[in-house]
Amino acid sequence: MWQESSETVKPLRSGLTTGSCATACCVAACRALFAKKNPPLVEISLPRGKLVELPISDYQPLADSRNGVRVSTLKDAGDDPDATHGATVYVELALVDEPGIVFKAAKGVGTVTKTGLLLEVGEPAINPVPRKMMSQHLQNCASVYQYQGGFEVSVGVVDGEQIALKTMNGRLGILGGLSILGTTGIVRPFSCAAYIASIRQGVDVASSNGVTHIAAATGSSSEAAIAKHYQLADMALIEMGDFVGALLKHLKKGQVDKLTICGGFGKMTKLAQGALDLNSRKCSIDFAFLQRCVTQLLDQQPAQAQIGAAQSQQLLASVGAANTSIEVLDLCAQQQLGLAALICRLAQQQAQLIVAPSVAVEVFAINRKGEIIASTVAGDQQ
């Protein structure tokens, strides 16, 4: 059984990136090769100058004829729900005659197969900042030990191929394993910046590979619904979560022709209100706004379908006293008022104000069963 969680609020613990792990392995490998020592801890410098220590879990001489060593460490992502938390990151460091540093992907690290990333097609998925960190530490080791040759750095992750299935690497065209990541060397728990960076990366990869229509979803149900509706390829699907504002602002550059936004009715209501972060901690449903929407729908009813003044007032009072947006949706459905369709149109207007004029925006709303209940597309079921 799980242990009961403490009732005492504690600060979330930061961790270290796979790039930091690989850098520590490089330093430890140099100590093993040049000083003939296998330290249990090594110190590295992060990009902003902070010094940190990482534990080294294993040293093994390379099984082939190369003059080198394989060094491993365990990735500690702190309190972040990182897919690589607890994974074994390793570096096979080989000494070569030719000066310079060559990076390779060992087992568990992927290869770039599509344009739009920071790396060229065919390169191992070791991002620029981790490459720079490893290079600086290796150059420092070469200076300390008066080494004139070069380094071959193969970075791997045990079971990286399986772990990568839990990430968006496949959509980004990174095949065969994980990416070695990090810009600061530190994993911030539940980092908004990391999520937003992945959204931008997804858009850029899709655009650079000729995708002109992307669909951004707030969750797995909305993504499944819109993917089925349009039969879109994985590359065209963007997991935006609650960060619709980050997506829309990135599309000010007009990278695609068409953007479809799909989410639950409540999330789309928040967008219609003008919210750009749809998380409940950042914004809530404005029931006065929903009352105004219902009033608009009542005013637009055909004469033969209009409900009485007393009934209208009762409906508006019920909307104002509602606890959830779904409750309001159900109240309107009872009176055959197309609230979901209006919310989609208002959300579309908010989004269209932010993206480039060349990007056509459409909005879909789903119910709790994952079914599309309304959209801004003419002829769709409302």
XYZ file of C-alpha atoms in Angstrom:
382
model
C 0.000 0.000 0.000
C 1.024 3.610 -0.527
C 2.117 5.501 2.552
C -0.218 8.242 3.650
C 0.940 11.651 2.520
C 1.959 14.196 5.100
C -0.522 16.918 5.961
C 2.386 19.353 6.242
C 2.895 21.417 3.093
C 6.441 20.977 1.804
C 8.225 22.800 -1.021
C 8.610 20.783 -4.205
C 12.098 19.397 -4.772
C 13.964 20.266 -7.971
C 15.952 17.689 -9.909
C 18.641 17.529 -12.562
C 18.202 17.061 -16.296
C 19.436 14.202 -18.444
C 21.964 16.700 -19.822
C 23.371 17.221 -16.329
C 23.467 13.456 -15.805
C 25.399 12.924 -19.026
C 27.819 15.713 -18.113
C 28.508 14.125 -14.719
C 29.176 10.810 -16.449
C 31.684 12.524 -18.747
C 33.550 14.028 -15.790
C 33.585 10.704 -13.950
C 34.792 8.904 -17.069
C 37.696 11.342 -17.408
C 38.659 10.722 -13.771
C 38.570 6.975 -14.427
C 40.640 7.172 -17.610
C 43.188 9.827 -16.636
C 43.477 9.569 -12.849
C 42.573 5.870 -12.542
C 39.979 6.754 -9.906
C 36.280 5.868 -9.735
C 34.738 8.592 -7.557
C 31.253 7.880 -6.144
C 30.350 11.587 -6.549
C 31.395 14.167 -9.123
C 30.847 17.903 -9.249
C 29.707 19.747 -12.359
C 28.956 23.355 -13.181
C 25.485 24.149 -14.519
C 24.976 26.694 -17.340
C 24.279 29.528 -14.886
C 27.326 28.746 -12.755
C 25.800 26.722 -9.927
C 27.899 23.773 -8.749
C 26.130 20.495 -8.046
C 27.197 16.975 -7.123
C 25.802 13.856 -8.748
C 26.286 10.246 -7.587
C 27.884 7.765 -9.987
C 26.366 4.304 -9.893
C 28.675 2.231 -12.103
C 31.978 2.112 -13.976
C 32.677 -0.476 -16.678
C 35.511 -0.656 -19.236
C 34.250 -0.630 -22.803
C 33.807 -4.148 -24.109
C 35.226 -3.316 -27.549
C 38.773 -2.388 -28.486
C 38.313 1.329 -27.791
C 40.253 2.987 -24.982
C 37.303 4.072 -22.911
C 34.869 3.502 -20.088
C 31.102 3.350 -19.581
C 29.853 5.392 -16.627
C 26.279 5.477 -15.305
C 24.155 7.605 -13.001
C 20.502 7.577 -11.957
C 18.328 10.465 -13.123
C 16.683 12.282 -10.209
C 13.938 14.611 -11.450
C 13.001 15.742 -7.947
C 9.235 16.040 -7.476
C 8.509 16.537 -11.169
C 6.462 13.759 -12.850
C 9.249 13.291 -15.378
C 9.139 10.162 -17.562
C 12.897 9.699 -17.076
C 12.879 9.967 -13.268
C 14.857 7.024 -11.915
C 16.228 6.048 -15.322
C 19.860 5.045 -15.748
C 21.697 7.558 -17.935
C 25.116 6.477 -19.148
C 28.014 7.716 -21.247
C 30.475 5.574 -23.152
C 33.505 7.841 -23.361
C 36.270 6.761 -25.726
C 39.612 8.471 -26.294
C 40.500 8.998 -29.969
C 43.566 10.384 -31.729
C 41.771 13.103 -33.700
C 41.224 16.253 -31.566
C 37.642 17.349 -31.045
C 34.447 15.930 -29.591
C 32.031 13.690 -31.496
C 28.587 12.929 -30.062
C 26.779 9.686 -30.787
C 23.533 8.070 -29.672
C 24.002 4.910 -27.642
C 21.120 2.526 -26.969
C 18.083 4.334 -25.575
C 18.826 7.751 -27.100
C 16.983 8.670 -30.275
C 17.980 10.080 -33.629
C 16.472 13.151 -35.297
C 14.517 12.192 -38.421
C 12.509 15.359 -39.145
C 13.314 19.028 -39.573
C 12.130 21.761 -37.216
C 14.184 20.841 -34.170
C 17.391 22.480 -32.984
C 19.383 19.600 -34.487
C 19.926 18.473 -38.050
C 18.289 15.334 -39.426
C 20.479 12.312 -38.681
C 21.993 13.799 -35.537
C 21.717 12.044 -32.168
C 18.983 13.656 -30.055
C 21.397 15.378 -27.701
C 20.321 19.000 -27.473
C 22.695 21.963 -27.876
C 22.943 22.957 -24.191
C 23.823 19.427 -22.969
C 26.380 19.204 -25.796
C 27.884 22.488 -24.659
C 27.952 21.367 -21.011
C 29.685 18.102 -21.850
C 32.126 19.803 -24.221
C 33.154 22.428 -21.650
C 33.735 19.845 -18.935
C 35.648 17.533 -21.279
C 37.832 20.402 -22.469
C 38.536 21.317 -18.868
C 39.506 17.708 -18.109
C 41.789 17.633 -21.170
C 43.504 20.781 -19.900
C 43.909 19.455 -16.352
C 45.328 16.116 -17.514
C 47.276 17.611 -20.463
C 45.455 15.418 -22.942
C 45.917 16.345 -26.636
C 43.559 13.874 -28.310
C 39.808 13.853 -28.855
C 36.685 12.309 -27.338
C 33.924 10.132 -28.699
C 30.867 10.608 -26.487
C 28.048 8.074 -26.813
C 25.095 8.911 -24.567
C 22.466 6.303 -23.732
C 19.551 5.581 -21.411
C 18.701 2.112 -20.165
C 15.230 1.150 -21.495
C 15.116 4.512 -23.240
C 13.134 3.116 -26.164
C 10.291 2.092 -23.850
C 10.416 5.298 -21.799
C 10.237 7.348 -25.012
C 6.797 5.909 -25.696
C 5.541 8.017 -22.769
C 6.850 11.213 -24.378
C 6.089 13.226 -27.531
C 9.366 12.196 -29.193
C 7.665 10.103 -31.848
C 5.531 13.042 -32.976
C 8.629 15.191 -33.191
C 10.429 12.662 -35.367
C 12.883 11.533 -32.701
C 13.075 7.784 -33.189
C 14.843 5.028 -31.299
C 14.787 6.529 -27.842
C 14.827 9.629 -25.706
C 16.250 13.121 -26.089
C 19.039 14.354 -23.844
C 17.577 17.640 -22.659
C 18.195 20.657 -20.489
C 18.673 24.406 -20.786
C 19.548 25.250 -17.174
C 20.581 21.782 -16.024
C 17.784 21.820 -13.441
C 14.361 20.172 -13.581
C 11.781 22.542 -12.099
C 8.805 20.601 -10.667
C 5.723 20.932 -12.870
C 7.571 23.468 -15.010
C 5.275 25.616 -17.151
C 8.275 26.719 -19.185
C 9.105 23.133 -20.138
C 5.525 22.423 -21.225
C 5.325 25.621 -23.258
C 8.643 24.811 -24.928
C 7.242 21.424 -25.988
C 4.170 23.129 -27.491
C 6.333 25.465 -29.546
C 8.562 22.611 -30.606
C 5.574 20.587 -31.766
C 4.310 23.484 -33.895
C 7.728 24.116 -35.410
C 8.299 20.464 -36.318
C 4.845 20.173 -37.897
C 5.301 23.387 -39.876
C 8.797 22.596 -41.123
C 7.584 19.212 -42.374
C 4.808 20.653 -44.495
C 1.860 20.288 -42.111
C -0.562 23.151 -42.784
C -3.382 22.115 -40.431
C -2.665 21.454 -36.746
C -5.083 20.556 -33.969
C -4.407 21.577 -30.370
C -6.216 19.768 -27.575
C -6.587 20.381 -23.866
C -6.452 16.693 -22.954
C -6.468 13.106 -24.165
C -10.234 12.900 -24.728
C -10.358 16.062 -26.829
C -7.281 14.980 -28.761
C -8.825 11.599 -29.539
C -12.058 13.267 -30.665
C -10.433 15.757 -33.025
C -7.921 13.235 -34.378
C -10.810 10.923 -35.282
C -12.851 13.769 -36.753
C -10.118 14.889 -39.133
C -8.035 11.695 -39.377
C -4.947 13.751 -38.568
C -1.438 12.335 -38.343
C 0.290 12.396 -34.964
C 2.609 15.170 -36.083
C -0.362 17.501 -36.581
C -1.599 16.985 -33.012
C -0.376 19.446 -30.358
C -0.788 18.684 -26.660
C -1.384 22.205 -25.375
C -3.017 21.328 -22.052
C -4.168 24.561 -20.429
C -1.586 26.724 -22.214
C -3.723 27.979 -25.085
C -2.185 31.443 -24.806
C 1.330 30.126 -25.374
C 0.147 28.291 -28.481
C -1.737 31.267 -29.899
C 1.127 33.700 -29.294
C 3.579 31.325 -30.979
C 1.309 31.274 -34.022
C 1.688 35.014 -34.475
C 4.383 33.998 -36.957
C 1.755 32.257 -39.088
C 3.507 28.900 -39.361
C 0.339 27.034 -40.448
C -2.782 27.818 -42.461
C -5.323 26.313 -40.087
C -5.554 25.800 -36.329
C -8.228 23.657 -34.719
C -8.679 24.020 -30.966
C -10.572 21.253 -29.175
C -11.439 20.988 -25.497
C -14.137 20.384 -22.957
C -17.037 22.818 -22.783
C -15.731 24.366 -19.565
C -12.257 24.977 -20.994
C -13.707 26.517 -24.134
C -15.912 28.745 -21.974
C -12.805 30.096 -20.261
C -11.221 30.807 -23.659
C -14.439 32.525 -24.752
C -14.141 34.719 -21.635
C -10.673 35.755 -22.807
C -8.579 33.526 -20.509
C -5.273 32.345 -21.981
C -4.330 29.956 -19.166
C -7.240 27.559 -18.715
C -6.057 25.993 -15.450
C -8.505 26.271 -12.567
C -5.784 27.867 -10.438
C -5.559 30.730 -12.920
C -9.174 31.341 -13.884
C -12.680 30.145 -13.144
C -15.983 30.023 -14.989
C -17.632 33.443 -15.047
C -21.325 32.717 -14.573
C -22.235 36.365 -15.223
C -20.577 35.909 -18.618
C -22.674 32.783 -19.194
C -25.804 34.717 -18.217
C -24.967 37.272 -20.903
C -24.499 34.458 -23.411
C -27.869 32.973 -22.506
C -29.495 36.398 -22.780
C -28.041 36.728 -26.283
C -29.451 33.333 -27.236
C -32.880 34.230 -25.814
C -32.920 37.467 -27.804
C -32.051 35.609 -30.995
C -34.784 32.977 -30.719
C -37.344 32.810 -33.552
C -40.669 34.311 -32.490
C -42.446 30.965 -32.671
C -39.859 29.336 -30.360
C -39.487 32.046 -27.731
C -40.043 31.051 -24.132
C -42.000 33.362 -21.851
C -40.513 36.238 -19.901
C -41.011 34.517 -16.576
C -39.377 31.331 -17.817
C -36.478 33.340 -19.257
C -35.916 35.076 -15.931
C -36.007 31.743 -14.132
C -33.449 30.326 -16.584
C -31.108 33.285 -16.097
C -31.433 33.007 -12.324
C -30.613 29.284 -12.507
C -27.558 30.042 -14.670
C -26.334 32.590 -12.134
C -26.775 30.102 -9.300
C -25.176 27.171 -11.131
C -22.106 25.408 -9.779
C -20.592 24.217 -13.042
C -20.563 25.095 -16.717
C -22.011 21.675 -17.531
C -25.015 22.489 -15.352
C -25.542 25.639 -17.407
C -25.158 23.665 -20.630
C -27.815 21.203 -19.482
C -30.197 24.031 -18.530
C -29.856 25.526 -22.000
C -30.266 22.166 -23.693
C -33.628 21.769 -21.958
C -34.739 24.990 -23.696
C -33.068 24.040 -26.993
C -30.638 26.932 -26.756
C -27.338 26.372 -28.626
C -25.004 27.536 -25.882
C -22.100 25.267 -26.869
C -22.146 26.611 -30.429
C -22.104 30.216 -29.188
C -19.228 29.487 -26.801
C -17.244 27.970 -29.671
C -17.822 31.092 -31.795
C -16.773 33.423 -28.972
C -13.691 31.310 -28.230
C -12.807 31.396 -31.917
C -13.028 35.193 -31.920
C -10.684 35.439 -28.928
C -8.145 33.110 -30.531
C -8.320 34.777 -33.944
C -7.338 38.111 -32.366
C -3.972 36.673 -31.289
C -2.721 34.459 -34.109
C -1.463 35.798 -37.419
C -4.280 36.901 -39.766
C -3.216 34.167 -42.180
C -4.063 31.443 -39.642
C -7.717 30.362 -39.776
C -8.954 29.272 -36.358
C -11.796 26.892 -35.616
C -12.995 25.649 -32.231
C -14.606 22.369 -31.173
C -16.154 21.544 -27.786
C -16.636 18.045 -26.386
C -18.725 16.628 -23.564
C -17.529 14.408 -20.730
C -17.953 11.330 -22.919
C -15.420 12.735 -25.377
C -18.092 13.453 -27.993
C -18.046 16.617 -30.108
C -21.084 18.689 -29.149
C -20.424 21.891 -31.102
C -17.947 23.620 -33.354
C -17.493 26.682 -35.513
C -17.440 24.563 -38.657
C -20.559 25.023 -40.778
C -22.675 21.906 -40.975
C -21.213 20.226 -37.900
C -23.563 18.826 -35.268
C -24.366 21.573 -32.791
